[in-house]
């Protein structure tokens, strides 16, 4: 059984930051400007939680899953970093840290 | 925005313990005896992760959700505590701690 | 193995309607007005998908889970029905149908 | 808004077949032989439900997600097709149909 403690910590930090960011974005004055952020927060939270679960259960698919997880984190970081709100900045940082961790550990998927 | 840090910590500990326990049960000699444990681990992991997410996003449904979450943890703890495997004992302990935390914070659901 | 085909159909219809409604709400002119709807769509989709899975896997917790599921559907229907957008009206209808089905089949949870 | 009705139907069929297969495998006489099947059923169900949700919410990540989804379906089909149980055969068929649909629609992920 592999132990991915550091990686799982970053995945959970990121997932929780995304949940929080989505909720805070919905309460901002300029919700319309935050629509892209809210969408990506949601996808990224879903995908980071799923990655956590696959790794923790030592799934054959765990390391391959990190590829789409890295992509989700990168897209979410890009969008969040455009906004000055504290929750967006914190979320962008968590996403970048997570993307880097995913990048270190991921295994390729057969793409034909 | 409410901050349920302690509760969320227990929910995540429990969810991760359940994922691990399910995988380890599937590798035991006596898998057949572990079938109930594997089923409840899965349900309990799903429900604890969902509770975490509702709380973190400050959902109106968060505290009511703890009712079914407590029930899932109690059932899973009951089953896991029957087995001597280290992962079952650890999972039972995490489930009990989580059930108690859920019990403290939950709000009733209208049941007619 | 119990067969909850009708119920599962309504749960999935509702979950999919909620996913669609959340995305459409984020594209409306008046996003700010839709914030409550977006939040509840998300929670309700999560909970209806989870209910589907518990029922399909014949979980001991399946019928008790319908209690929180009914509550999620009722809250989401209430909010969606306030808005004239076609996706909100369709979502409200799917939520009401699902809440009614949950109400028929749910089992009580011990609440002390 | 893209409409992926056929694809979503196959994803849901596959996800539900996996949930059912996992539960039935846990009730077989030869549970030990079914351990691989139970694990992959779980991962594949999780991933197919997640793919459904991303597509239904018209996520930027939806079509890229199909890559890991196809891989999950292929692995699960391979394992299930080794067993003669009716639920395994049905699950393998649903997984193959889903993998083929994913293959048609998926978009590449940047892999460096």
Coordinates of C-alpha atoms in Angstrom, one line a residue:
Chain A
X1 CA 0.0 0.0 0.0
X2 CA 1.5 3.3 -1.1
X3 CA 1.3 6.2 1.2
X4 CA 0.7 9.5 -0.5
X5 CA 0.3 11.7 2.6
X6 CA 1.9 14.9 1.3
X7 CA 0.0 14.7 -2.0
X8 CA -3.3 13.9 -0.3
X9 CA -2.8 16.9 2.0
X10 CA -2.4 19.2 -1.0
X11 CA -5.4 17.7 -2.7
X12 CA -7.6 18.2 0.3
X13 CA -6.3 21.8 0.9
X14 CA -7.2 22.6 -2.7
X15 CA -10.6 20.9 -2.6
X16 CA -11.6 22.7 0.6
X17 CA -10.2 26.1 -0.7
X18 CA -12.4 25.6 -3.9
X19 CA -15.5 24.9 -1.9
X20 CA -15.0 28.0 0.2
X21 CA -14.1 30.2 -2.8
X22 CA -17.2 29.2 -4.7
X23 CA -19.4 30.1 -1.7
X24 CA -17.7 33.4 -1.1
X25 CA -17.8 34.3 -4.8
X26 CA -21.6 33.8 -4.8
X27 CA -21.7 36.5 -2.0
X28 CA -19.6 39.1 -3.8
X29 CA -21.0 42.3 -5.2
X30 CA -19.8 41.5 -8.6
X31 CA -21.1 37.9 -8.9
X32 CA -21.3 38.1 -12.7
X33 CA -17.5 38.6 -12.9
X34 CA -17.0 35.6 -10.7
X35 CA -19.1 33.1 -12.8
X36 CA -16.0 31.5 -14.4
X37 CA -14.4 31.2 -11.0
X38 CA -17.5 29.6 -9.4
X39 CA -17.7 27.0 -12.3
X40 CA -14.1 26.0 -12.1
X41 CA -14.1 25.9 -8.2
X42 CA -16.9 23.4 -8.5
X43 CA -15.1 21.2 -11.0
X44 CA -11.8 21.4 -9.3
X45 CA -13.3 20.6 -5.8
X46 CA -15.1 17.5 -7.3
X47 CA -11.9 16.3 -9.0
X48 CA -9.5 16.9 -6.1
X49 CA -11.8 15.0 -3.7
X50 CA -12.1 12.1 -6.2
X51 CA -8.3 12.0 -6.6
X52 CA -7.9 11.9 -2.8
X53 CA -10.2 9.0 -2.6
X54 CA -8.5 7.0 -5.4
X55 CA -5.1 7.5 -3.8
X56 CA -6.3 6.6 -0.3
X57 CA -7.9 3.4 -1.6
X58 CA -4.7 2.6 -3.5
X59 CA -6.6 2.4 -6.8
X60 CA -4.8 1.3 -10.0
X61 CA -6.2 4.5 -11.5
X62 CA -4.9 6.9 -8.8
X63 CA -1.8 8.2 -10.5
X64 CA -3.3 8.4 -13.9
X65 CA -6.2 10.4 -12.5
X66 CA -3.7 13.1 -11.4
X67 CA -3.3 14.1 -15.0
X68 CA -6.9 15.5 -15.2
X69 CA -6.6 16.7 -11.7
X70 CA -3.5 18.8 -12.5
X71 CA -5.4 20.3 -15.5
X72 CA -8.4 21.2 -13.3
X73 CA -6.1 22.8 -10.8
X74 CA -4.2 24.8 -13.5
X75 CA -7.4 26.1 -15.0
X76 CA -8.9 27.0 -11.7
X77 CA -5.6 28.8 -10.6
X78 CA -5.6 30.8 -13.8
X79 CA -9.1 32.0 -13.3
X80 CA -8.9 32.7 -9.5
X81 CA -5.6 34.6 -9.8
X82 CA -7.4 37.2 -11.9
X83 CA -9.4 38.3 -8.9
X84 CA -8.2 40.3 -5.9
X85 CA -10.6 38.8 -3.3
X86 CA -8.7 37.1 -0.5
X87 CA -10.5 33.8 -1.1
X88 CA -9.6 33.8 -4.8
X89 CA -5.9 34.4 -4.0
X90 CA -5.9 31.7 -1.4
X91 CA -7.6 29.3 -3.8
X92 CA -5.2 30.1 -6.6
X93 CA -2.3 29.3 -4.3
X94 CA -3.8 26.0 -3.1
X95 CA -4.5 25.1 -6.8
X96 CA -0.9 25.8 -7.9
X97 CA 0.6 23.8 -5.0
X98 CA -1.8 20.9 -5.8
X99 CA -1.1 21.1 -9.6
X100 CA 2.7 20.9 -8.9
X101 CA 2.2 17.9 -6.6
X102 CA 0.0 16.1 -9.2
X103 CA 2.6 16.9 -11.8
X104 CA 5.4 15.1 -9.8
X105 CA 3.4 11.9 -9.2
X106 CA 1.1 11.5 -12.2
X107 CA 1.4 8.5 -14.6
X108 CA 0.5 8.9 -18.3
X109 CA -2.8 7.6 -19.7
X110 CA -2.8 5.7 -23.0
X111 CA -4.0 8.3 -25.5
X112 CA -4.5 6.9 -29.0
Chain B
X1 CA -19.6 32.0 7.4
X2 CA -19.4 29.3 10.1
X3 CA -16.2 27.6 10.8
X4 CA -16.5 23.9 11.6
X5 CA -12.8 23.0 11.7
X6 CA -12.9 20.4 14.4
X7 CA -15.9 18.7 12.9
X8 CA -14.5 18.7 9.4
X9 CA -11.2 17.2 10.7
X10 CA -13.2 14.3 12.2
X11 CA -15.3 13.9 9.1
X12 CA -12.2 13.7 6.9
X13 CA -10.3 11.3 9.3
X14 CA -13.3 9.1 9.2
X15 CA -13.8 9.2 5.4
X16 CA -10.1 8.4 4.8
X17 CA -10.1 5.6 7.4
X18 CA -13.1 4.1 5.6
X19 CA -11.4 4.2 2.2
X20 CA -8.3 2.6 3.6
X21 CA -10.3 -0.1 5.5
X22 CA -12.3 -1.1 2.5
X23 CA -9.2 -1.6 0.4
X24 CA -7.5 -3.6 3.2
X25 CA -10.6 -5.7 3.8
X26 CA -10.5 -6.7 0.2
X27 CA -7.0 -8.1 0.7
X28 CA -7.7 -10.1 3.8
X29 CA -7.7 -13.9 3.7
X30 CA -11.3 -14.0 5.0
X31 CA -12.8 -11.5 2.5
X32 CA -16.2 -13.1 2.8
X33 CA -16.4 -12.2 6.5
X34 CA -15.5 -8.7 5.6
X35 CA -18.3 -8.1 3.1
X36 CA -20.5 -6.1 5.5
X37 CA -17.5 -4.0 6.5
X38 CA -16.6 -3.2 2.9
X39 CA -20.2 -2.1 2.1
X40 CA -20.5 0.1 5.1
X41 CA -17.0 1.6 4.6
X42 CA -18.0 2.7 1.2
X43 CA -21.3 4.3 2.2
X44 CA -19.7 5.9 5.2
X45 CA -16.8 7.3 3.2
X46 CA -19.2 8.8 0.6
X47 CA -21.4 10.3 3.2
X48 CA -18.6 11.8 5.3
X49 CA -17.0 13.4 2.3
X50 CA -20.3 14.8 1.3
X51 CA -20.9 16.2 4.8
X52 CA -17.4 17.8 4.7
X53 CA -18.3 19.5 1.5
X54 CA -21.7 20.8 2.6
X55 CA -20.1 22.3 5.8
X56 CA -17.2 23.8 4.0
X57 CA -19.5 25.5 1.5
X58 CA -21.7 26.7 4.4
X59 CA -24.8 25.0 3.0
X60 CA -28.2 25.4 4.5
X61 CA -28.3 21.7 4.6
X62 CA -25.0 21.1 6.3
X63 CA -26.1 20.6 9.9
X64 CA -29.2 18.5 9.0
X65 CA -27.0 16.3 6.9
X66 CA -25.1 15.4 10.0
X67 CA -28.0 13.3 11.1
X68 CA -27.6 10.7 8.3
X69 CA -23.9 11.0 8.7
X70 CA -24.0 10.1 12.3
X71 CA -26.1 7.1 11.5
X72 CA -23.7 6.0 8.8
X73 CA -20.8 6.3 11.2
X74 CA -22.6 4.4 13.9
X75 CA -23.4 1.5 11.6
X76 CA -19.9 1.4 10.2
X77 CA -18.3 1.5 13.7
X78 CA -20.6 -1.4 14.9
X79 CA -19.5 -3.6 12.0
X80 CA -15.8 -2.7 12.0
X81 CA -15.5 -3.2 15.8
X82 CA -16.4 -6.9 15.3
X83 CA -13.1 -7.5 13.5
X84 CA -9.6 -7.6 15.0
X85 CA -7.7 -6.3 12.0
X86 CA -5.8 -3.1 12.8
X87 CA -7.5 -1.2 9.9
X88 CA -11.0 -2.2 11.2
X89 CA -10.2 -1.1 14.8
X90 CA -8.7 2.2 13.5
X91 CA -11.8 2.7 11.3
X92 CA -14.2 2.0 14.2
X93 CA -12.4 4.5 16.4
X94 CA -12.6 7.2 13.7
X95 CA -16.2 6.4 13.0
X96 CA -17.1 6.7 16.7
X97 CA -15.3 10.0 17.1
X98 CA -17.0 11.3 14.0
X99 CA -20.5 10.1 15.1
X100 CA -20.0 12.0 18.4
X101 CA -19.0 15.2 16.7
X102 CA -22.0 14.9 14.3
X103 CA -24.3 14.3 17.3
X104 CA -23.1 17.5 18.9
X105 CA -23.8 19.7 15.9
X106 CA -26.6 18.2 14.0
X107 CA -30.0 20.0 13.5
X108 CA -33.2 18.0 13.1
X109 CA -34.9 17.4 9.8
X110 CA -38.6 17.8 9.5
X111 CA -40.0 14.3 9.6
X112 CA -43.7 14.0 9.0
Chain C
X1 CA -32.1 -7.0 -3.9
X2 CA -34.7 -4.3 -4.0
X3 CA -35.5 -2.6 -7.3
X4 CA -36.2 1.1 -7.0
X5 CA -36.3 1.9 -10.7
X6 CA -39.0 4.6 -10.6
X7 CA -37.4 6.4 -7.6
X8 CA -33.9 6.2 -9.2
X9 CA -35.3 7.7 -12.4
X10 CA -36.7 10.7 -10.5
X11 CA -33.5 11.1 -8.5
X12 CA -31.4 11.2 -11.7
X13 CA -33.8 13.5 -13.5
X14 CA -33.6 15.9 -10.5
X15 CA -29.8 15.7 -10.2
X16 CA -29.3 16.4 -13.9
X17 CA -31.8 19.2 -13.9
X18 CA -29.9 20.8 -11.0
X19 CA -26.6 20.5 -12.8
X20 CA -28.1 22.1 -15.8
X21 CA -29.9 24.8 -13.9
X22 CA -26.7 25.9 -12.0
X23 CA -24.8 26.3 -15.2
X24 CA -27.6 28.3 -16.9
X25 CA -28.1 30.5 -13.8
X26 CA -24.4 31.4 -14.0
X27 CA -25.0 32.7 -17.5
X28 CA -28.0 34.8 -16.7
X29 CA -27.9 38.6 -16.8
X30 CA -29.0 38.7 -13.2
X31 CA -26.5 36.3 -11.7
X32 CA -26.7 38.0 -8.3
X33 CA -30.4 37.2 -8.0
X34 CA -29.6 33.5 -8.8
X35 CA -27.0 33.0 -6.1
X36 CA -29.4 31.1 -3.8
X37 CA -30.5 29.0 -6.7
X38 CA -26.9 28.1 -7.7
X39 CA -26.0 27.0 -4.2
X40 CA -29.1 24.9 -3.7
X41 CA -28.7 23.3 -7.2
X42 CA -25.3 22.2 -6.2
X43 CA -26.3 20.7 -2.9
X44 CA -29.4 19.0 -4.4
X45 CA -27.4 17.5 -7.3
X46 CA -24.8 16.1 -4.9
X47 CA -27.4 14.6 -2.6
X48 CA -29.6 13.2 -5.4
X49 CA -26.7 11.5 -7.1
X50 CA -25.6 10.1 -3.7
X51 CA -29.1 8.8 -3.0
X52 CA -29.2 7.1 -6.4
X53 CA -25.9 5.3 -5.6
X54 CA -27.0 4.1 -2.2
X55 CA -30.2 2.7 -3.6
X56 CA -28.6 1.1 -6.6
X57 CA -26.0 -0.6 -4.3
X58 CA -28.8 -1.7 -2.0
X59 CA -27.3 0.1 1.0
X60 CA -28.8 -0.3 4.5
X61 CA -28.7 3.5 4.6
X62 CA -30.6 4.0 1.3
X63 CA -34.1 4.6 2.5
X64 CA -33.0 6.7 5.5
X65 CA -31.0 8.9 3.2
X66 CA -34.1 9.8 1.4
X67 CA -35.1 12.0 4.3
X68 CA -32.3 14.5 3.7
X69 CA -32.8 14.1 0.0
X70 CA -36.4 15.1 0.3
X71 CA -35.4 18.2 2.3
X72 CA -32.8 19.2 -0.3
X73 CA -35.3 18.8 -3.1
X74 CA -38.0 20.8 -1.3
X75 CA -35.6 23.7 -0.5
X76 CA -34.3 23.7 -4.1
X77 CA -37.8 23.6 -5.5
X78 CA -38.8 26.5 -3.3
X79 CA -36.0 28.7 -4.5
X80 CA -36.1 27.7 -8.2
X81 CA -39.9 28.3 -8.4
X82 CA -39.3 32.0 -7.6
X83 CA -37.6 32.5 -11.0
X84 CA -39.2 32.6 -14.4
X85 CA -36.3 31.2 -16.4
X86 CA -37.2 28.0 -18.2
X87 CA -34.3 26.0 -16.5
X88 CA -35.5 27.1 -13.1
X89 CA -39.1 26.1 -13.7
X90 CA -38.0 22.7 -15.1
X91 CA -35.7 22.2 -12.2
X92 CA -38.4 23.1 -9.7
X93 CA -40.7 20.5 -11.3
X94 CA -38.0 17.8 -11.2
X95 CA -37.3 18.6 -7.6
X96 CA -41.0 18.4 -6.6
X97 CA -41.4 15.1 -8.3
X98 CA -38.3 13.8 -6.6
X99 CA -39.3 15.1 -3.2
X100 CA -42.6 13.3 -3.5
X101 CA -41.0 10.0 -4.5
X102 CA -38.5 10.3 -1.6
X103 CA -41.4 11.0 0.8
X104 CA -43.2 7.8 -0.3
X105 CA -40.2 5.5 0.3
X106 CA -38.1 7.1 3.1
X107 CA -37.5 5.4 6.4
X108 CA -37.1 7.4 9.7
X109 CA -33.6 8.0 11.2
X110 CA -33.2 7.7 14.9
X111 CA -33.2 11.3 16.2
X112 CA -32.5 11.6 19.9
Chain D
X1 CA -24.7 24.5 -24.4
X2 CA -23.6 21.1 -25.8
X3 CA -26.0 18.2 -25.5
X4 CA -24.4 14.9 -24.9
X5 CA -27.5 12.8 -24.4
X6 CA -26.3 9.6 -25.9
X7 CA -23.0 9.7 -24.1
X8 CA -24.6 10.6 -20.7
X9 CA -26.9 7.7 -21.1
X10 CA -24.0 5.3 -21.6
X11 CA -22.1 6.9 -18.6
X12 CA -25.1 6.4 -16.4
X13 CA -25.8 2.9 -17.5
X14 CA -22.2 2.0 -16.8
X15 CA -22.1 3.7 -13.4
X16 CA -25.3 2.0 -12.3
X17 CA -24.1 -1.4 -13.6
X18 CA -20.9 -1.0 -11.6
X19 CA -22.7 -0.1 -8.4
X20 CA -24.9 -3.2 -8.8
X21 CA -22.0 -5.5 -9.8
X22 CA -20.0 -4.4 -6.7
X23 CA -22.9 -5.3 -4.4
X24 CA -23.6 -8.6 -6.1
X25 CA -19.9 -9.6 -6.0
X26 CA -19.9 -9.0 -2.3
X27 CA -22.7 -11.6 -2.0
X28 CA -21.0 -14.3 -4.1
X29 CA -19.6 -17.5 -2.6
X30 CA -16.2 -16.8 -4.1
X31 CA -15.8 -13.2 -2.8
X32 CA -12.1 -13.5 -2.7
X33 CA -12.0 -14.1 -6.4
X34 CA -14.1 -11.0 -6.9
X35 CA -11.9 -8.5 -5.0
X36 CA -10.4 -7.0 -8.2
X37 CA -13.9 -6.6 -9.6
X38 CA -15.3 -4.9 -6.5
X39 CA -12.4 -2.4 -6.5
X40 CA -12.7 -1.5 -10.1
X41 CA -16.5 -1.3 -10.0
X42 CA -16.1 1.3 -7.3
X43 CA -13.6 3.4 -9.1
X44 CA -15.5 3.1 -12.4
X45 CA -18.8 4.1 -10.9
X46 CA -17.2 7.1 -9.2
X47 CA -15.6 8.3 -12.4
X48 CA -18.6 7.7 -14.7
X49 CA -20.9 9.6 -12.3
X50 CA -18.3 12.4 -12.2
X51 CA -18.0 12.5 -16.0
X52 CA -21.8 12.7 -16.3
X53 CA -21.9 15.7 -14.0
X54 CA -19.1 17.5 -15.8
X55 CA -20.8 17.0 -19.2
X56 CA -24.2 18.0 -17.9
X57 CA -22.9 21.2 -16.4
X58 CA -21.1 21.9 -19.7
X59 CA -17.7 22.0 -18.0
X60 CA -14.5 23.0 -19.8
X61 CA -13.0 19.8 -18.4
X62 CA -15.8 17.5 -19.6
X63 CA -14.3 16.1 -22.8
X64 CA -10.8 15.8 -21.3
X65 CA -12.2 13.9 -18.4
X66 CA -13.4 11.3 -20.8
X67 CA -9.9 10.1 -21.2
X68 CA -9.5 8.8 -17.7
X69 CA -13.1 7.6 -17.8
X70 CA -12.4 5.5 -20.9
X71 CA -9.4 4.0 -19.1
X72 CA -11.5 3.2 -16.0
X73 CA -14.2 1.5 -18.2
X74 CA -11.6 -0.5 -20.1
X75 CA -9.9 -1.8 -16.9
X76 CA -13.3 -2.6 -15.3
X77 CA -14.5 -4.4 -18.5
X78 CA -11.3 -6.5 -18.6
X79 CA -11.7 -7.6 -15.1
X80 CA -15.5 -8.2 -15.1
X81 CA -15.4 -10.2 -18.4
X82 CA -13.3 -12.8 -16.6
X83 CA -16.2 -13.8 -14.5
X84 CA -19.3 -15.7 -15.6
X85 CA -21.8 -14.1 -13.1
X86 CA -24.6 -12.4 -14.9
X87 CA -23.9 -9.1 -13.2
X88 CA -20.3 -9.2 -14.2
X89 CA -21.1 -9.9 -17.8
X90 CA -23.7 -7.1 -17.9
X91 CA -21.3 -4.8 -16.2
X92 CA -18.5 -5.6 -18.7
X93 CA -20.9 -4.9 -21.6
X94 CA -21.9 -1.6 -20.1
X95 CA -18.3 -0.7 -19.6
X96 CA -17.3 -1.5 -23.1
X97 CA -20.2 0.5 -24.6
X98 CA -19.2 3.4 -22.4
X99 CA -15.5 3.2 -23.2
X100 CA -16.3 3.3 -26.9
X101 CA -18.5 6.4 -26.4
X102 CA -15.8 8.1 -24.4
X103 CA -13.3 7.3 -27.0
X104 CA -15.4 9.0 -29.7
X105 CA -15.8 12.3 -27.8
X106 CA -12.7 12.7 -25.7
X107 CA -10.3 15.6 -26.1
X108 CA -6.5 15.2 -25.3
X109 CA -5.0 16.5 -22.1
X110 CA -1.7 18.3 -22.2
X111 CA 0.8 15.7 -21.0
X112 CA 4.3 17.0 -20.7

